[in-house]
mmCIF file of C-alpha atoms and ligand atoms in Angstrom:
data_model
loop_
_atom_site.group_PDB
_atom_site.id
_atom_site.type_symbol
_atom_site.label_atom_id
_atom_site.label_comp_id
_atom_site.label_asym_id
_atom_site.label_seq_id
_atom_site.Cartn_x
_atom_site.Cartn_y
_atom_site.Cartn_z
ATOM 1 C CA MET S 4 0.826 0.094 0.286
ATOM 2 C CA SER S 5 1.143 3.348 -0.814
ATOM 3 C CA ILE S 6 0.317 7.335 -0.023
ATOM 4 C CA ARG S 7 -0.589 8.773 -3.598
ATOM 5 C CA PRO S 8 -0.501 12.679 -4.110
ATOM 6 C CA ILE S 9 -3.682 14.408 -3.537
ATOM 7 C CA ILE S 10 -5.107 16.973 -6.303
ATOM 8 C CA LEU S 11 -6.030 19.777 -6.016
ATOM 9 C CA ILE S 12 -8.391 22.385 -7.852
ATOM 10 C CA PRO S 13 -8.762 24.237 -9.631
ATOM 11 C CA ASP S 14 -7.869 20.311 -11.085
ATOM 12 C CA PRO S 15 -11.357 19.930 -13.800
ATOM 13 C CA ARG S 16 -11.357 15.994 -12.051
ATOM 14 C CA LEU S 17 -12.694 17.620 -8.658
ATOM 15 C CA LYS S 18 -16.005 18.575 -10.970
ATOM 16 C CA THR S 19 -16.299 15.682 -13.125
ATOM 17 C CA PRO S 20 -18.791 12.902 -12.386
ATOM 18 C CA SER S 21 -16.730 9.437 -11.624
ATOM 19 C CA GLU S 22 -17.452 6.144 -12.687
ATOM 20 C CA PRO S 23 -19.471 3.399 -10.645
ATOM 21 C CA VAL S 24 -17.799 0.248 -10.338
ATOM 22 C CA THR S 25 -19.006 -3.516 -11.670
ATOM 23 C CA GLU S 26 -16.463 -5.769 -10.070
ATOM 24 C CA VAL S 27 -14.847 -5.886 -7.066
ATOM 25 C CA THR S 28 -11.207 -6.943 -8.605
ATOM 26 C CA ASP S 29 -7.977 -7.420 -6.721
ATOM 27 C CA GLU S 30 -7.038 -3.633 -7.930
ATOM 28 C CA ILE S 31 -9.814 -1.773 -6.437
ATOM 29 C CA ARG S 32 -9.201 -3.234 -3.346
ATOM 30 C CA ALA S 33 -5.396 -2.152 -3.604
ATOM 31 C CA LEU S 34 -6.513 1.385 -4.442
ATOM 32 C CA ALA S 35 -8.469 1.390 -1.587
ATOM 33 C CA ALA S 36 -5.985 0.067 0.985
ATOM 34 C CA ASP S 37 -3.776 3.933 -0.505
ATOM 35 C CA MET S 38 -7.362 6.005 -0.006
ATOM 36 C CA LEU S 39 -6.614 4.999 3.092
ATOM 37 C CA ASP S 40 -2.779 5.304 3.673
ATOM 38 C CA THR S 41 -3.320 8.268 1.909
ATOM 39 C CA MET S 42 -6.098 9.460 4.278
ATOM 40 C CA TYR S 43 -4.296 9.187 7.600
ATOM 41 C CA ASP S 44 -1.243 10.138 6.326
ATOM 42 C CA ALA S 45 -3.176 13.346 5.820
ATOM 43 C CA PRO S 46 -4.277 13.356 8.366
ATOM 44 C CA GLY S 47 -8.405 13.680 6.982
ATOM 45 C CA ILE S 48 -11.337 11.289 8.411
ATOM 46 C CA GLY S 49 -12.951 10.691 4.624
ATOM 47 C CA LEU S 50 -11.882 10.629 0.732
ATOM 48 C CA ALA S 51 -12.974 9.779 -2.582
ATOM 49 C CA ALA S 52 -11.185 8.514 -5.457
ATOM 50 C CA VAL S 53 -11.268 10.752 -7.358
ATOM 51 C CA GLN S 54 -9.103 13.088 -4.759
ATOM 52 C CA ILE S 55 -6.308 11.393 -5.990
ATOM 53 C CA GLY S 56 -6.790 11.244 -9.084
ATOM 54 C CA VAL S 57 -8.918 7.760 -10.365
ATOM 55 C CA MET S 58 -12.490 8.963 -10.970
ATOM 56 C CA LYS S 59 -13.966 5.736 -9.619
ATOM 57 C CA ARG S 60 -16.842 5.844 -7.049
ATOM 58 C CA LEU S 61 -15.544 4.615 -4.071
ATOM 59 C CA ILE S 62 -14.939 5.907 -0.485
ATOM 60 C CA VAL S 63 -13.173 6.509 2.688
ATOM 61 C CA VAL S 64 -14.839 7.183 6.065
ATOM 62 C CA ASP S 65 -12.917 7.014 9.252
ATOM 63 C CA VAL S 66 -14.743 9.314 12.021
ATOM 64 C CA ALA S 67 -12.838 6.996 14.878
ATOM 65 C CA GLY S 68 -11.429 9.768 17.056
ATOM 66 C CA LYS S 69 -7.353 9.956 17.505
ATOM 67 C CA ASP S 70 -8.137 8.514 21.352
ATOM 68 C CA GLU S 71 -10.830 5.259 19.800
ATOM 69 C CA PRO S 72 -10.029 2.141 17.630
ATOM 70 C CA LYS S 73 -9.670 3.165 13.732
ATOM 71 C CA ASN S 74 -12.398 2.025 12.414
ATOM 72 C CA PRO S 75 -11.604 1.917 8.517
ATOM 73 C CA MET S 76 -14.655 1.978 6.179
ATOM 74 C CA VAL S 77 -14.584 1.455 2.521
ATOM 75 C CA LEU S 78 -18.503 2.531 0.413
ATOM 76 C CA ILE S 79 -18.645 1.736 -3.153
ATOM 77 C CA ASN S 80 -20.748 3.389 -5.447
ATOM 78 C CA PRO S 81 -22.214 5.261 -2.946
ATOM 79 C CA GLU S 82 -25.400 7.280 -2.995
ATOM 80 C CA VAL S 83 -28.139 9.028 0.057
ATOM 81 C CA VAL S 84 -31.189 6.975 -0.259
ATOM 82 C CA TRP S 85 -32.579 8.747 2.394
ATOM 83 C CA GLU S 86 -31.780 12.649 3.924
ATOM 84 C CA SER S 87 -33.696 14.193 6.845
ATOM 85 C CA ASP S 88 -35.501 17.010 5.577
ATOM 86 C CA GLU S 89 -36.263 18.834 8.743
ATOM 87 C CA GLU S 90 -33.933 18.589 10.982
ATOM 88 C CA PHE S 91 -29.879 19.760 9.463
ATOM 89 C CA ARG S 92 -26.852 20.882 10.934
ATOM 90 C CA ILE S 93 -24.488 23.200 10.377
ATOM 91 C CA HIS S 94 -20.816 21.574 10.556
ATOM 92 C CA GLU S 95 -17.436 23.523 9.287
ATOM 93 C CA GLU S 96 -15.315 21.834 5.917
ATOM 94 C CA GLY S 97 -12.420 21.751 5.398
ATOM 95 C CA CYS S 98 -11.262 19.184 2.201
ATOM 96 C CA LEU S 99 -7.406 18.106 1.585
ATOM 97 C CA SER S 100 -7.928 19.067 -2.213
ATOM 98 C CA ILE S 101 -8.705 22.804 -0.863
ATOM 99 C CA PRO S 102 -6.570 22.973 1.623
ATOM 100 C CA ASP S 103 -6.098 25.969 4.722
ATOM 101 C CA TYR S 104 -9.902 26.817 4.243
ATOM 102 C CA TYR S 105 -12.629 25.610 5.689
ATOM 103 C CA GLU S 106 -16.489 27.287 5.914
ATOM 104 C CA GLU S 107 -19.709 26.398 7.516
ATOM 105 C CA VAL S 108 -22.019 23.834 5.744
ATOM 106 C CA GLU S 109 -25.481 23.078 6.582
ATOM 107 C CA ARG S 110 -25.696 19.670 5.741
ATOM 108 C CA PRO S 111 -29.152 17.817 6.759
ATOM 109 C CA ALA S 112 -28.364 15.848 9.868
ATOM 110 C CA GLN S 113 -29.521 12.379 9.269
ATOM 111 C CA VAL S 114 -29.011 10.345 5.609
ATOM 112 C CA ARG S 115 -29.335 6.444 5.002
ATOM 113 C CA VAL S 116 -26.409 5.517 2.164
ATOM 114 C CA ARG S 117 -26.478 2.659 0.278
ATOM 115 C CA TYR S 118 -23.083 0.849 -1.465
ATOM 116 C CA MET S 119 -21.532 -2.064 -1.680
ATOM 117 C CA ASP S 120 -18.741 -2.995 0.337
ATOM 118 C CA LEU S 121 -15.439 -5.145 -0.829
ATOM 119 C CA ASP S 122 -17.203 -8.602 -0.586
ATOM 120 C CA GLY S 123 -19.300 -6.789 -3.258
ATOM 121 C CA ARG S 124 -22.918 -7.298 -0.692
ATOM 122 C CA THR S 125 -25.129 -4.269 -0.966
ATOM 123 C CA ARG S 126 -25.427 -2.679 2.392
ATOM 124 C CA GLU S 127 -27.719 0.381 4.410
ATOM 125 C CA ILE S 128 -26.189 2.676 6.799
ATOM 126 C CA ASP S 129 -28.054 5.058 8.991
ATOM 127 C CA ALA S 130 -25.591 7.883 9.813
ATOM 128 C CA ASP S 131 -25.622 11.270 11.544
ATOM 129 C CA GLY S 132 -23.406 14.130 13.206
ATOM 130 C CA VAL S 133 -20.140 14.277 11.718
ATOM 131 C CA LEU S 134 -20.095 11.127 10.481
ATOM 132 C CA SER S 135 -22.966 11.755 7.860
ATOM 133 C CA THR S 136 -21.650 15.537 7.229
ATOM 134 C CA CYS S 137 -18.431 13.350 6.074
ATOM 135 C CA LEU S 138 -20.603 10.791 3.923
ATOM 136 C CA GLN S 139 -21.984 13.377 2.405
ATOM 137 C CA HIS S 140 -18.513 15.438 1.813
ATOM 138 C CA GLU S 141 -17.028 12.493 0.125
ATOM 139 C CA ILE S 142 -20.414 11.402 -1.936
ATOM 140 C CA ASP S 143 -19.994 15.193 -3.595
ATOM 141 C CA HIS S 144 -16.752 14.215 -4.651
ATOM 142 C CA VAL S 145 -17.728 11.051 -6.162
ATOM 143 C CA ASN S 146 -20.317 13.339 -8.310
ATOM 144 C CA GLY S 147 -18.289 15.976 -8.926
ATOM 145 C CA VAL S 148 -19.535 18.302 -6.550
ATOM 146 C CA LEU S 149 -17.777 20.290 -3.334
ATOM 147 C CA PHE S 150 -18.145 21.888 -0.968
ATOM 148 C CA LEU S 151 -17.778 24.763 -1.958
ATOM 149 C CA ASP S 152 -20.440 24.407 -3.772
ATOM 150 C CA HIS S 153 -22.533 24.737 -0.901
ATOM 151 C CA LEU S 154 -21.343 28.467 -0.181
ATOM 152 C CA SER S 155 -22.283 31.626 -1.496
ATOM 153 C CA ARG S 156 -21.120 32.146 -5.516
ATOM 154 C CA LEU S 157 -18.735 35.437 -4.130
ATOM 155 C CA LYS S 158 -17.174 32.946 -1.464
ATOM 156 C CA ARG S 159 -16.315 30.123 -3.665
ATOM 157 C CA ASP S 160 -15.439 32.284 -6.444
ATOM 158 C CA ARG S 161 -12.652 33.881 -4.422
ATOM 159 C CA VAL S 162 -11.399 30.753 -3.581
ATOM 160 C CA MET S 163 -11.180 29.535 -6.857
ATOM 161 C CA LYS S 164 -9.363 32.954 -7.657
ATOM 162 C CA LYS S 165 -6.942 32.138 -4.636
ATOM 163 C CA PHE S 166 -6.372 28.662 -5.874
ATOM 164 C CA THR S 167 -6.379 29.298 -9.424
ATOM 165 C CA LYS S 168 -3.961 32.126 -9.132
ATOM 166 C CA ALA S 169 -1.607 29.685 -7.073
ATOM 167 C CA ALA S 170 -1.483 26.673 -9.582
ATOM 168 C CA LYS S 171 -1.210 29.270 -12.299
ATOM 169 C CA ARG S 172 2.351 30.469 -10.683
ATOM 170 C CA GLU S 173 3.172 26.924 -9.643
ATOM 171 C CA ALA S 174 3.283 26.436 -13.990
ATOM 172 C CA ALA S 175 5.059 29.090 -14.615
ATOM 173 C CA VAL S 176 8.043 28.061 -12.321
HETATM 174 O O1 K2U T 2 -12.906 14.156 1.677
HETATM 175 C C1 K2U T 2 -12.096 14.783 1.768
HETATM 176 O O2 K2U T 2 -11.018 16.267 1.572
HETATM 177 C C2 K2U T 2 -11.903 15.087 3.539
HETATM 178 C C3 K2U T 2 -12.147 16.211 4.386
HETATM 179 C C4 K2U T 2 -13.695 15.424 4.750
HETATM 180 C C5 K2U T 2 -14.239 15.538 5.582
HETATM 181 C C6 K2U T 2 -14.908 17.338 5.110
HETATM 182 C C7 K2U T 2 -15.455 18.073 6.241
HETATM 183 C C8 K2U T 2 -16.374 17.564 7.397
HETATM 184 C C9 K2U T 2 -15.507 16.743 7.790
HETATM 185 C C10 K2U T 2 -15.017 15.750 6.899
HETATM 186 C C11 K2U T 2 -11.825 16.324 5.443
HETATM 187 O O3 K2U T 2 -10.837 16.742 5.063
HETATM 188 S S1 K2U T 2 -11.339 15.695 6.496
HETATM 189 C C12 K2U T 2 -9.945 16.542 7.606
HETATM 190 C C13 K2U T 2 -11.649 17.997 8.103
HETATM 191 C C14 K2U T 2 -11.378 16.882 9.911
HETATM 192 C C15 K2U T 2 -12.826 17.114 10.738
HETATM 193 C C16 K2U T 2 -13.401 18.283 10.123
HETATM 194 C C17 K2U T 2 -12.961 19.051 8.983
HETATM 195 C C18 K2U T 2 -11.824 18.466 8.400
HETATM 196 ZN ZN1 ZN T 3 -13.046 16.828 0.475
#
């Protein structure tokens, strides 16, 4: 397993929907292992395959606290099949593809997510709290959506301009 480079905005892949996983192969299992290594190294509590440049609908999550045993989850082709429509939750979000930028985002408080596990079984999970926020953030990624897209146009444009300028400076070196 290995730690893989994380792509940053304005990479166009981050705004592109990823492709469904059709079969759980050894390649998919190795990808999930690399994603977990990369997430723990960042550190983060979630990561989508697109963030290491792989356009597959695969996410990993571990919201276990610092002093708790690791609880890695691998979700293939994850989709929200139900979300609370009366209870919402505001959480400060960051993104490993948008370093050092944090903003409050409001999302449904509870979600039910259907996915395939590494054994190829279809499963469902009911989530609330930070797991709900994290799953929604990662499922956004596989749909080509960033947490910036939940902010005002003014805030979104300001951040995109900053990272676009930085990318141009990097390319000019
Ligand atoms: O997808 C990612 O970029 C990893 C995200 C996942 C996440 C974002 C917002 C809220 C919860 C999870 C984070 O960068 S992981 C770092 C982190 C950890 C706790 C709270 C906020 C950000
Ligand atoms: Zn993110």
